[in-house]
Coordinates of C-alpha atoms in Angstrom, one line a residue:
M1294 CA -80.7 -7.4 59.7
K1295 CA -82.4 -10.1 61.7
N1296 CA -80.9 -12.7 59.5
V1297 CA -77.4 -11.2 59.9
F1298 CA -77.6 -11.5 63.7
Q1299 CA -79.2 -15.0 63.6
Q1300 CA -76.2 -16.1 61.4
S1301 CA -73.8 -14.5 63.9
A1302 CA -75.5 -16.2 66.8
I1303 CA -75.3 -19.6 65.1
L1304 CA -71.7 -19.0 64.1
G1305 CA -70.9 -18.0 67.7
L1306 CA -72.6 -21.1 69.1
F1307 CA -70.6 -23.3 66.6
L1308 CA -67.4 -21.6 67.7
L1309 CA -68.1 -22.2 71.3
I1310 CA -68.7 -25.8 70.6
C1311 CA -65.5 -26.0 68.6
L1312 CA -63.5 -24.3 71.4
G1313 CA -64.8 -26.9 73.8
I1314 CA -63.6 -29.6 71.5
S1315 CA -60.3 -27.9 71.1
A1316 CA -59.7 -27.8 74.8
Q1317 CA -60.5 -31.6 75.1
N1318 CA -58.2 -32.5 72.2
G1319 CA -55.4 -30.1 73.0
V1320 CA -55.5 -28.3 69.7
T1321 CA -55.7 -24.6 68.8
L1322 CA -58.1 -23.6 66.1
P1323 CA -57.6 -20.5 64.0
P1324 CA -59.9 -17.5 64.5
S1325 CA -63.2 -17.3 62.5
G1326 CA -62.9 -15.5 59.2
S1327 CA -60.4 -12.7 59.3
N1328 CA -61.1 -11.7 62.8
M1329 CA -57.6 -12.0 64.2
K1330 CA -56.9 -11.3 67.8
S1331 CA -54.9 -8.1 68.6
V1332 CA -53.4 -6.7 71.8
I1333 CA -52.0 -3.2 72.5
K1334 CA -50.4 -2.0 75.8
Q1335 CA -49.5 1.5 76.9
Q1336 CA -47.9 2.8 80.1
V1337 CA -49.6 5.8 81.8
G1338 CA -47.6 6.7 84.9
L1339 CA -46.9 3.5 86.6
A1340 CA -50.1 2.0 85.3
W1341 CA -50.2 -0.4 82.3
V1342 CA -53.3 -0.3 80.1
K1343 CA -53.8 -3.4 78.0
I1344 CA -56.6 -3.8 75.4
S1345 CA -57.2 -7.3 73.8
Y1346 CA -59.7 -7.5 71.0
G1347 CA -60.9 -9.4 67.9
S1348 CA -60.1 -7.3 64.8
P1349 CA -62.5 -7.6 62.0
D1350 CA -62.0 -5.8 58.6
V1351 CA -64.3 -3.7 56.5
A1352 CA -64.1 -6.2 53.6
G1353 CA -65.9 -4.1 51.0
R1354 CA -68.7 -3.0 53.4
E1355 CA -67.8 0.7 53.3
G1356 CA -70.8 2.8 54.4
K1357 CA -72.4 -0.3 56.0
I1358 CA -70.4 -0.6 59.2
W1359 CA -72.0 2.0 61.5
G1360 CA -75.8 1.6 61.9
Q1361 CA -75.9 -1.7 59.9
L1362 CA -73.3 -4.2 60.7
V1363 CA -72.9 -2.4 64.1
P1364 CA -76.4 -1.2 64.9
Y1365 CA -77.1 1.9 66.8
G1366 CA -78.4 1.5 70.3
T1367 CA -78.8 -2.0 71.9
T1368 CA -79.8 -5.3 70.5
D1369 CA -82.4 -7.8 71.7
F1370 CA -80.3 -11.0 71.4
V1371 CA -83.2 -13.0 72.9
A1372 CA -85.4 -12.0 70.0
Q1373 CA -82.5 -12.9 67.6
G1374 CA -82.6 -16.4 68.9
F1375 CA -79.4 -16.6 71.0
G1376 CA -78.3 -15.3 74.4
T1377 CA -80.0 -13.8 77.3
A1378 CA -79.5 -10.1 76.8
T1379 CA -82.5 -8.1 75.7
E1380 CA -80.6 -4.8 75.6
G1381 CA -77.1 -6.0 74.5
P1382 CA -74.4 -3.5 73.6
W1383 CA -71.8 -4.0 70.9
R1384 CA -68.7 -6.0 71.9
A1385 CA -66.3 -3.4 70.6
G1386 CA -64.7 -5.9 68.3
A1387 CA -65.3 -9.5 67.1
N1388 CA -65.8 -12.9 68.8
E1389 CA -64.9 -13.0 72.5
N1390 CA -65.1 -10.0 74.8
T1391 CA -62.9 -7.0 74.1
T1392 CA -61.1 -6.6 77.4
I1393 CA -59.3 -3.8 78.9
S1394 CA -56.9 -4.2 81.9
F1395 CA -55.5 -1.6 84.3
S1396 CA -52.6 -2.5 86.5
H1397 CA -53.4 0.4 88.8
D1398 CA -56.5 2.5 89.7
V1399 CA -57.3 5.0 87.0
L1400 CA -59.8 7.6 86.0
V1401 CA -61.7 7.1 82.8
E1402 CA -63.3 10.2 81.4
G1403 CA -62.9 11.6 85.0
E1404 CA -64.6 8.7 86.7
K1405 CA -62.8 6.3 89.1
L1406 CA -62.2 2.7 87.9
A1407 CA -60.3 0.2 90.1
A1408 CA -57.4 -1.8 88.8
G1409 CA -58.5 -5.0 87.1
T1410 CA -59.7 -6.5 83.8
Y1411 CA -63.0 -5.5 82.4
G1412 CA -65.2 -6.4 79.4
L1413 CA -65.4 -3.4 77.1
H1414 CA -68.7 -2.8 75.4
I1415 CA -70.1 0.2 73.4
I1416 CA -73.6 1.4 72.7
P1417 CA -73.3 3.4 69.4
A1418 CA -75.6 6.3 68.8
E1419 CA -76.8 7.7 65.5
E1420 CA -76.6 11.1 67.0
G1421 CA -75.0 12.4 70.2
P1422 CA -72.5 10.7 72.5
W1423 CA -71.8 7.0 72.5
T1424 CA -71.7 5.0 75.8
L1425 CA -68.7 3.0 76.9
I1426 CA -69.4 0.2 79.3
F1427 CA -66.7 -1.4 81.5
S1428 CA -68.1 -4.7 82.8
H1429 CA -66.9 -6.8 85.6
N1430 CA -67.6 -9.8 83.4
S1431 CA -64.6 -10.0 81.1
T1432 CA -65.0 -13.7 79.9
Q1433 CA -68.2 -13.5 77.8
W1434 CA -68.3 -14.5 74.2
G1435 CA -69.6 -11.3 72.6
S1436 CA -72.3 -9.5 74.3
Y1437 CA -75.0 -12.1 74.1
F1438 CA -75.2 -12.6 77.8
Y1439 CA -74.5 -9.0 78.9
T1440 CA -76.3 -7.7 82.0
E1441 CA -76.2 -4.2 83.3
D1442 CA -75.9 -5.6 86.9
E1443 CA -72.2 -6.4 86.1
D1444 CA -71.3 -2.9 85.0
A1445 CA -68.3 -1.4 86.8
L1446 CA -68.6 1.9 84.9
R1447 CA -70.4 3.7 82.1
V1448 CA -69.1 6.9 80.5
E1449 CA -70.3 8.9 77.5
V1450 CA -67.8 10.0 74.8
E1451 CA -68.0 11.9 71.5
T1452 CA -67.0 10.1 68.3
Q1453 CA -64.8 11.8 65.7
E1454 CA -64.0 11.4 62.0
A1455 CA -60.8 9.5 61.3
P1456 CA -58.7 8.4 58.3
F1457 CA -60.0 5.1 56.8
S1458 CA -59.0 2.1 58.7
E1459 CA -59.6 -1.3 57.0
Y1460 CA -59.2 -3.3 60.3
L1461 CA -60.8 -2.4 63.6
R1462 CA -58.0 -1.4 65.9
F1463 CA -57.2 0.3 69.1
D1464 CA -54.4 2.9 69.6
F1465 CA -53.2 5.5 72.0
P1466 CA -53.1 8.8 69.9
V1467 CA -52.3 10.9 72.9
R1468 CA -49.7 9.8 75.5
N1469 CA -48.4 11.9 78.5
L1470 CA -47.0 11.0 81.8
D1471 CA -50.2 11.1 83.7
E1472 CA -52.8 10.6 81.0
A1473 CA -53.5 9.1 77.6
V1474 CA -56.3 8.8 75.2
A1475 CA -57.2 5.4 74.0
A1476 CA -59.3 5.2 70.8
L1477 CA -61.1 2.6 68.7
Y1478 CA -60.7 3.1 65.0
W1479 CA -62.7 1.5 62.3
E1480 CA -63.7 2.6 58.8
N1481 CA -63.8 6.4 59.0
L1482 CA -64.6 6.7 62.7
Q1483 CA -62.8 6.9 66.0
V1484 CA -64.2 6.4 69.5
P1485 CA -61.7 8.1 71.9
F1486 CA -61.7 8.0 75.7
R1487 CA -59.3 9.6 78.2
I1488 CA -57.4 7.6 80.8
Q1489 CA -55.8 9.4 83.7
V1490 CA -53.6 8.3 86.7
E1491 CA -53.9 10.5 89.8
N1492 CA -50.9 11.6 91.9
V1493 CA -48.4 10.1 89.5
A1494 CA -45.4 11.6 91.4
D1495 CA -46.7 10.1 94.7
Q1496 CA -47.0 6.7 93.0
Y1497 CA -43.5 6.9 91.7
I1498 CA -42.2 7.9 95.1
A1499 CA -44.0 5.1 96.7
Q1500 CA -42.5 2.7 94.2
M1501 CA -39.0 4.2 94.8
R1502 CA -39.3 3.3 98.6
K1503 CA -39.9 -0.3 97.5
D1504 CA -37.0 -0.1 95.0
L1505 CA -34.7 1.1 97.7
Q1506 CA -35.4 -2.0 99.7
S1507 CA -34.1 -4.1 96.7
T1508 CA -31.0 -3.9 94.6
A1509 CA -31.4 -0.1 94.0
G1510 CA -30.8 0.3 97.8
F1511 CA -27.2 -1.1 97.5
T1512 CA -26.0 1.8 95.3
W1513 CA -25.5 5.6 95.9
M1514 CA -27.0 6.2 92.5
G1515 CA -30.4 4.6 93.6
Y1516 CA -30.7 6.9 96.6
R1517 CA -29.4 10.0 94.7
G1518 CA -31.9 9.3 91.9
A1519 CA -34.8 9.0 94.2
A1520 CA -33.8 12.2 96.1
A1521 CA -33.3 14.1 92.8
Y1522 CA -36.8 13.1 91.6
C1523 CA -38.4 14.3 94.8
L1524 CA -36.6 17.6 94.5
Q1525 CA -37.7 17.9 90.8
Q1526 CA -41.3 17.4 91.9
G1527 CA -41.2 19.4 95.1
K1528 CA -42.6 16.5 97.1
N1529 CA -41.4 14.4 100.1
L1530 CA -38.4 16.7 100.6
E1531 CA -37.6 15.6 104.2
E1532 CA -37.3 11.9 103.2
A1533 CA -35.5 12.9 100.1
L1534 CA -32.9 14.7 102.2
Q1535 CA -32.4 11.5 104.2
W1536 CA -31.9 9.6 100.9
A1537 CA -29.4 12.3 99.8
E1538 CA -27.4 11.8 103.0
I1539 CA -27.3 8.1 102.5
A1540 CA -26.1 8.6 98.8
L1541 CA -23.4 11.0 100.1
S1542 CA -22.1 9.5 103.3
H1543 CA -23.5 6.0 104.1
P1544 CA -20.4 4.0 105.2
F1545 CA -21.0 1.2 102.8
I1546 CA -22.6 2.7 99.7
G1547 CA -22.2 6.5 100.0
D1548 CA -20.0 8.4 97.6
K1549 CA -19.0 12.0 98.1
N1550 CA -19.1 13.5 94.5
F1551 CA -20.4 16.5 92.8
N1552 CA -23.8 14.9 92.0
T1553 CA -24.5 13.7 95.5
L1554 CA -23.4 17.0 97.0
Q1555 CA -25.4 19.1 94.6
T1556 CA -28.5 17.1 95.4
K1557 CA -28.2 17.6 99.1
T1558 CA -27.5 21.3 98.5
E1559 CA -30.6 21.9 96.5
L1560 CA -32.8 20.0 98.9
L1561 CA -31.5 22.2 101.7
Y1562 CA -32.4 25.3 99.7
A1563 CA -35.9 23.8 98.9
L1564 CA -36.4 23.2 102.6
E1565 CA -35.4 26.8 103.3
N1566 CA -32.4 25.8 105.5
K1567 CA -30.4 28.6 104.1
E1568 CA -27.4 28.4 106.4
A1569 CA -26.8 24.7 105.9
A1570 CA -27.5 25.2 102.2
E1571 CA -24.9 27.9 101.8
E1572 CA -22.3 25.7 103.6
S1573 CA -23.2 22.7 101.4
L1574 CA -23.0 24.9 98.3
M1575 CA -19.4 25.8 98.9
E1576 CA -18.6 22.1 99.5
T1577 CA -20.3 21.1 96.3
L1578 CA -18.5 23.7 94.3
A1579 CA -15.1 22.7 95.7
E1580 CA -15.8 19.1 94.5
G1581 CA -16.9 20.1 90.9
T1582 CA -14.8 20.4 87.8
P1583 CA -14.7 23.7 86.0
M1584 CA -17.5 22.5 83.5
Q1585 CA -19.7 21.1 86.4
V1586 CA -19.5 24.4 88.2
Y1587 CA -20.1 26.4 85.1
Q1588 CA -23.2 24.3 84.2
Y1589 CA -24.4 24.6 87.7
G1590 CA -24.2 28.3 87.6
S1591 CA -25.8 28.5 84.2
G1592 CA -28.7 26.4 85.4
Q1593 CA -29.3 28.8 88.3
A1594 CA -29.2 31.7 86.0
Q1595 CA -31.8 30.1 83.7
Q1596 CA -34.0 29.7 86.7
E1597 CA -33.5 33.4 87.5
K1598 CA -31.8 32.6 90.8
T1599 CA -29.4 35.5 90.1
E1600 CA -27.8 35.8 93.5
K1601 CA -26.8 32.1 93.7
A1602 CA -25.7 32.1 90.0
V1603 CA -23.3 35.0 90.6
K1604 CA -22.0 33.4 93.7
I1605 CA -21.2 30.2 91.8
F1606 CA -19.5 32.1 88.9
E1607 CA -17.5 34.2 91.4
F1608 CA -16.2 31.1 93.1
A1609 CA -15.2 29.6 89.8
A1610 CA -13.3 32.7 88.8
E1611 CA -11.4 32.7 92.1
R1612 CA -10.6 29.1 92.1
D1613 CA -9.8 28.7 88.3
P1614 CA -9.0 32.2 87.2
D1615 CA -7.3 31.3 83.9
T1616 CA -9.8 29.0 82.4
W1617 CA -12.1 30.0 79.6
L1618 CA -15.0 28.7 81.5
S1619 CA -14.3 31.1 84.5
H1620 CA -14.4 34.0 82.0
A1621 CA -17.6 32.7 80.5
G1622 CA -19.1 32.3 84.0
L1623 CA -18.1 35.9 85.0
A1624 CA -19.5 37.2 81.7
A1625 CA -22.9 35.4 82.4
G1626 CA -22.8 36.8 86.0
Y1627 CA -22.2 40.3 84.9
R1628 CA -24.8 40.0 82.1
I1629 CA -27.6 39.1 84.5
Q1630 CA -26.5 42.0 86.7
G1631 CA -26.8 44.4 83.8
E1632 CA -23.1 45.2 83.6
K1633 CA -22.9 44.7 79.9
A1634 CA -19.4 46.1 79.3
K1635 CA -17.8 43.8 81.7
A1636 CA -19.9 40.9 80.3
I1637 CA -18.5 41.6 76.8
K1638 CA -14.9 41.9 78.1
H1639 CA -15.1 38.4 79.8
Y1640 CA -16.9 36.8 76.8
K1641 CA -14.1 38.0 74.6
A1642 CA -11.5 36.7 77.1
A1643 CA -13.2 33.3 77.1
M1644 CA -13.2 33.3 73.3
K1645 CA -9.4 33.2 73.2
T1646 CA -9.0 29.8 74.7
A1647 CA -12.4 28.2 74.3
P1648 CA -12.7 25.0 72.3
D1649 CA -13.9 25.6 68.8
Q1650 CA -17.3 24.0 69.4
W1651 CA -18.1 26.7 72.0
K1652 CA -16.9 29.7 70.1
S1653 CA -20.1 30.2 68.0
S1654 CA -22.1 30.2 71.2
L1655 CA -19.9 32.8 72.8
E1656 CA -20.0 34.9 69.7
A1657 CA -23.8 34.8 69.8
R1658 CA -23.7 35.9 73.5
I1659 CA -21.5 38.9 72.7
K1660 CA -23.8 39.9 69.8
Q1661 CA -26.9 39.7 72.1
V1662 CA -25.2 41.9 74.7
E1663 CA -24.0 44.4 72.2
E1664 CA -27.4 44.6 70.5
A1665 CA -29.0 45.1 74.0
E1666 CA -26.5 48.0 74.5
G1667 CA -27.5 49.5 71.2
R1668 CA -24.1 49.2 69.6

């Protein structure tokens, strides 16, 4: 084992010399052996996570990677004849530092880590958790000169078995809006660690404010989109209402249409300004096509906002009494009020003139109501 690390140290020193010569002569040398450089990026919320690493292969060393090629615990590189680290971790890859970059502040395994680029090191353990180290020094060659004083964060993680991977690689097996799991894979092992972004909605809203000061701020769609996102998240509703008003009525970019009116209406309901919301609702419905009004009412019904859904369906039936959508809307309204006979009557009326692609859905509705009645 000592000979292996002495050879690695000598090779590392040789490569450093070669790299220096390359810089002077303006040439690029290939990586040592089969240790190709690899990079992977993943978005988590607004944050970008980038991992850059040297990717060695198993190369017939099955069963000799963990605990042998990559020793458990730390390594005394001074005793091996190269470097200054007496308790050096593994570089989590080959050749230069494995680095991990975060464009925004994150949590790693629940611990805060500021935006920036870090050297990523690992202390493997034969039993129990492994230690991940994020070092402020991201420009080392290997871990030969590692010092704990430069640690930004240490976390412990549990390893897991994994399908065989010939090449060391990083991936993101779990990806959600506000968190992801990054993992190192090599041979039959994976080393996963969780990355989270706090207050994702607040970050997006802050970014939207900036966006609206740029090209997005010259269109009603930009303001309406920002207002609708705040409504969806239940955040920043007062400012969102201002954005909705701009989208609707600004003298240069505003556009009075169903979407801008609906966004304003729903924000007024969310802010519990019922009188203004009811007035805005009627204006919204008057602007909508029969399909838009039907879909609006259906959405309210799905959210179990029964009173508002019925009001929308009744408006449609009064304004457009002869359309199949009005009958379908009335049927849905009667259904959620428990008036099943009236619901069936209007579903059947809708069936007479509904487009073919809607008839199977209406038939299913009739069947559901009939079965609920015990027919």
